mmCIF file of C-alpha atoms in Angstrom:
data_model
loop_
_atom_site.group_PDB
_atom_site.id
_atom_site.type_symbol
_atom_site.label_atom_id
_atom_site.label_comp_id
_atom_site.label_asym_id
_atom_site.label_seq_id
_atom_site.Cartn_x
_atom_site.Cartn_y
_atom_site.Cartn_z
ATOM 1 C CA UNK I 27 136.037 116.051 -23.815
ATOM 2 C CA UNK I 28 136.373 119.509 -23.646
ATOM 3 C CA UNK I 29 136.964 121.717 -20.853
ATOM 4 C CA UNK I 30 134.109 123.111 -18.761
ATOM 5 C CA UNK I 31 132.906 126.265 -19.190
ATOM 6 C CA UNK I 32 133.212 127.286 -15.319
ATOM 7 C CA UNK I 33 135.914 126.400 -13.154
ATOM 8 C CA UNK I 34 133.580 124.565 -10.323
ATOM 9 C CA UNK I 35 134.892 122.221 -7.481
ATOM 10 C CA UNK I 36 132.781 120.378 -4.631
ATOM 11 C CA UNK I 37 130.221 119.984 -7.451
ATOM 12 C CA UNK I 38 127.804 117.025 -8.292
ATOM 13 C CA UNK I 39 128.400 115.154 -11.333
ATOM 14 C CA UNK I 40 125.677 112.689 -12.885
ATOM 15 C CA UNK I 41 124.685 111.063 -15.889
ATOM 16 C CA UNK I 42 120.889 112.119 -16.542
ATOM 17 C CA UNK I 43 118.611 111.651 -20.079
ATOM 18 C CA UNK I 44 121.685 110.689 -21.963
ATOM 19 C CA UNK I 45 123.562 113.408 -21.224
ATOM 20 C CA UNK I 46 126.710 114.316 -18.104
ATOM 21 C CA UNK I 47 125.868 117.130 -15.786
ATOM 22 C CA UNK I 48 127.848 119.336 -13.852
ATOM 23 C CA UNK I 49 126.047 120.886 -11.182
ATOM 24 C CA UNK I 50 126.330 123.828 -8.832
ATOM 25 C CA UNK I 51 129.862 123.951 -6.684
ATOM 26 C CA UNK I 52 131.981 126.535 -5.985
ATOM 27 C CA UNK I 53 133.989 128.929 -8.467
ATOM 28 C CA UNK I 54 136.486 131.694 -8.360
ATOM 29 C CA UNK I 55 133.315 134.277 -7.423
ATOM 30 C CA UNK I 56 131.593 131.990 -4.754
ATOM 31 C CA UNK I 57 128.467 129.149 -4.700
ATOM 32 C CA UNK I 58 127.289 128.431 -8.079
ATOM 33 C CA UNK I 59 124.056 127.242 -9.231
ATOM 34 C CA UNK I 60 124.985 126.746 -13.011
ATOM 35 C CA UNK I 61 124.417 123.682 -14.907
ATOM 36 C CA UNK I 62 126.327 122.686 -17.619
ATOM 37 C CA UNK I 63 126.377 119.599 -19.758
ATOM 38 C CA UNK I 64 127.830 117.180 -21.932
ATOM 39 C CA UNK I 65 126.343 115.718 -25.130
ATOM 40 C CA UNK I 66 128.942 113.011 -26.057
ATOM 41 C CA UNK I 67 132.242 112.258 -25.208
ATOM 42 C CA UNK I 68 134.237 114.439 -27.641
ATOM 43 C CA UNK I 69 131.756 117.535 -27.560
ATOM 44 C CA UNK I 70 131.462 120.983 -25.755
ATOM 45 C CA UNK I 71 129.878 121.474 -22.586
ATOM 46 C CA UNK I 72 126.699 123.682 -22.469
ATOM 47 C CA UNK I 73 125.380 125.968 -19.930
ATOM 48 C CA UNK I 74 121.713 125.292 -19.327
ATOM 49 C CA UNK I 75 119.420 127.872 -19.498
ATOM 50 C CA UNK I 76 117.718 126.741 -16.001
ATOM 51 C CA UNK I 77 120.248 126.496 -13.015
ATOM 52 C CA UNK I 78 119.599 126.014 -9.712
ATOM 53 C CA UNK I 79 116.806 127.655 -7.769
ATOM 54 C CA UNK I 80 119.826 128.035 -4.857
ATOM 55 C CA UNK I 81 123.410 127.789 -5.124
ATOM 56 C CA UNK I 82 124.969 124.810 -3.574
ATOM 57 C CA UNK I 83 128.123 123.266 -2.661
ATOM 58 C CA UNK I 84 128.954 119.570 -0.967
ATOM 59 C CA UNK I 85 125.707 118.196 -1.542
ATOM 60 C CA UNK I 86 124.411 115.413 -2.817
ATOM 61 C CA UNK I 87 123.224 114.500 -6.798
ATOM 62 C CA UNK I 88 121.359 111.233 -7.729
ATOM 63 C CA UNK I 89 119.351 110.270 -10.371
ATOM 64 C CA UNK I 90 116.217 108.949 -8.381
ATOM 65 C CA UNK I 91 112.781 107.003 -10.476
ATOM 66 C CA UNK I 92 112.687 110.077 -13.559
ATOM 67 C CA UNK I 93 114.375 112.608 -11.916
ATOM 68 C CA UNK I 94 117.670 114.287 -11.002
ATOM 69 C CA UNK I 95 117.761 115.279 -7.300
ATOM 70 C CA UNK I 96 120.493 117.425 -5.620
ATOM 71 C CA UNK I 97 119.923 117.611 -1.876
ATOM 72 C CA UNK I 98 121.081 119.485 1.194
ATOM 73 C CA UNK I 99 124.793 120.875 0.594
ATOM 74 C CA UNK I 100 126.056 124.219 1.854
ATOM 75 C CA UNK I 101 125.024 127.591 0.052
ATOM 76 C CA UNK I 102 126.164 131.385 1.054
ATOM 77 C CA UNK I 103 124.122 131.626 4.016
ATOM 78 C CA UNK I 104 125.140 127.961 5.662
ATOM 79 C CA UNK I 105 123.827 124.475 5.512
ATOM 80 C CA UNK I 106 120.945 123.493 3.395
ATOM 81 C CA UNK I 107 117.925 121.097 3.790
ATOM 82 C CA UNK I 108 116.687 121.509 0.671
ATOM 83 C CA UNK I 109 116.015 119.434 -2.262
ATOM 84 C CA UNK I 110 115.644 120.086 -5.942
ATOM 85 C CA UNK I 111 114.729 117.977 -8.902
ATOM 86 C CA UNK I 112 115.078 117.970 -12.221
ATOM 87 C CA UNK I 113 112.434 116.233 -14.447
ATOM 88 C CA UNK I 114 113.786 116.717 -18.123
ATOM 89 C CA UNK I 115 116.878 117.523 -19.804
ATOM 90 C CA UNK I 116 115.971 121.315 -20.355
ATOM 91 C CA UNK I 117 113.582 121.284 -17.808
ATOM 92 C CA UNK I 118 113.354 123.911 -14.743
ATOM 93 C CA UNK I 119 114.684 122.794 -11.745
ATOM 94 C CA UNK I 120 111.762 122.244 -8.929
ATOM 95 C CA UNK I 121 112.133 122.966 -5.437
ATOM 96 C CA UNK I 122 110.615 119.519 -3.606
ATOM 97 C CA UNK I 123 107.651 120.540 -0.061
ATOM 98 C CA UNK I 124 110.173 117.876 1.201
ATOM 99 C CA UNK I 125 113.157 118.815 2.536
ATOM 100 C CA UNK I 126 115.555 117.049 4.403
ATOM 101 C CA UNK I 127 114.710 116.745 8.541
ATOM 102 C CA UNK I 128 118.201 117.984 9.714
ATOM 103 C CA UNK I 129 119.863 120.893 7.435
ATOM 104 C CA UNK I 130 123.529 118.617 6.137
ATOM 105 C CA UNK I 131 126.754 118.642 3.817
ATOM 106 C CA UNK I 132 128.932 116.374 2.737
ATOM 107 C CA UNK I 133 126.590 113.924 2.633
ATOM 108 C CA UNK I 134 126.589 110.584 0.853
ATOM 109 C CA UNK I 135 123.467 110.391 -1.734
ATOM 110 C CA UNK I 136 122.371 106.679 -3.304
ATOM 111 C CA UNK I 137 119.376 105.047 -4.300
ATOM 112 C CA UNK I 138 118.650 101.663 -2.715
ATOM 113 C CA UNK I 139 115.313 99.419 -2.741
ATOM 114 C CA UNK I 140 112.865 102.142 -4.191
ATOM 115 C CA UNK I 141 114.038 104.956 -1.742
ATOM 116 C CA UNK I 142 117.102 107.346 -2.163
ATOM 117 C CA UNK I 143 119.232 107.571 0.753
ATOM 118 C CA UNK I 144 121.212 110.556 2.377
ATOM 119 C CA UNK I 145 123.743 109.490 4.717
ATOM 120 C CA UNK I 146 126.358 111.484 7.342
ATOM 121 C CA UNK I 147 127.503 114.742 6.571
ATOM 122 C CA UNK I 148 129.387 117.302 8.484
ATOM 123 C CA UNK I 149 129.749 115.695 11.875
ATOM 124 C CA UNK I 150 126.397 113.801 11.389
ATOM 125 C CA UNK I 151 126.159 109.876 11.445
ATOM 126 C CA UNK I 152 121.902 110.087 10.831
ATOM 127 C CA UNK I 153 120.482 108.864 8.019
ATOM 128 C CA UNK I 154 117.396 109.861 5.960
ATOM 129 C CA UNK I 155 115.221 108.740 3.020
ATOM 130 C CA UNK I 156 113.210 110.243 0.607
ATOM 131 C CA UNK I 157 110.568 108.826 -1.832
ATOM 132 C CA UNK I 158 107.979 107.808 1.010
#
């Protein structure tokens, strides 16, 4: 594959509606909240049209019932309780009325049963669910 389009580190990567996504991170200039994606194996990434509604680094991405969720993280003004979804490839990210209880970063982020699970982060050994 080609080479992304945006240097980005402490970004989420997940396979969503046939496709790889790089999400948000950090570049040269600060937080990002670009998207950019891969096709097929050999191809060029794209940057999406619709990025983030907030830029976010050391969070959490998981592909959760139809949807692509990134949750909590770190932006430019500190930690983050927030959670956005994506419902189509193309689609506008949404910002979710439920946020996480307790702002957190590097968090873990996994489904299990029917409910998607964020776990730790920065100095944190709680654990929450979403998908009630």
């Amino acid at each position: 594959a080609n080479a992304l389009n945006e240097a980005r580190r402490f970004f989420g990567l997940a396979v969503f509606g046939l496709r790889l996504f790089a999400v948000g991170g950090r570049g040269p200039s600060g937080d990002l909240s670009s998207v950019e994606t891969l096709g097929d194996v050999g191809g060029e990434w794209i940057i999406e049209a619709n990025a983030l509604n907030e830029a976010r680094r050391f969070f959490g991405l998981a592909v959760f019932g139809l949807r692509l969720f990134a949750v909590g993280g770190r932006g430019p003004s500190g930690d983050l309780s927030s959670v956005e979804t994506l419902g189509d490839v193309g689609g506008e990210w949404s910002i979710e009325a439920k946020t996480l209880n307790e702002a957190r970063c590097y968090l873990g982020l996994a489904v299990f049963g029917s409910k998607l699970f964020a776990v730790g982060g920065d100095g944190m050994s709680s654990v929450e669910t979403l998908g009630d």
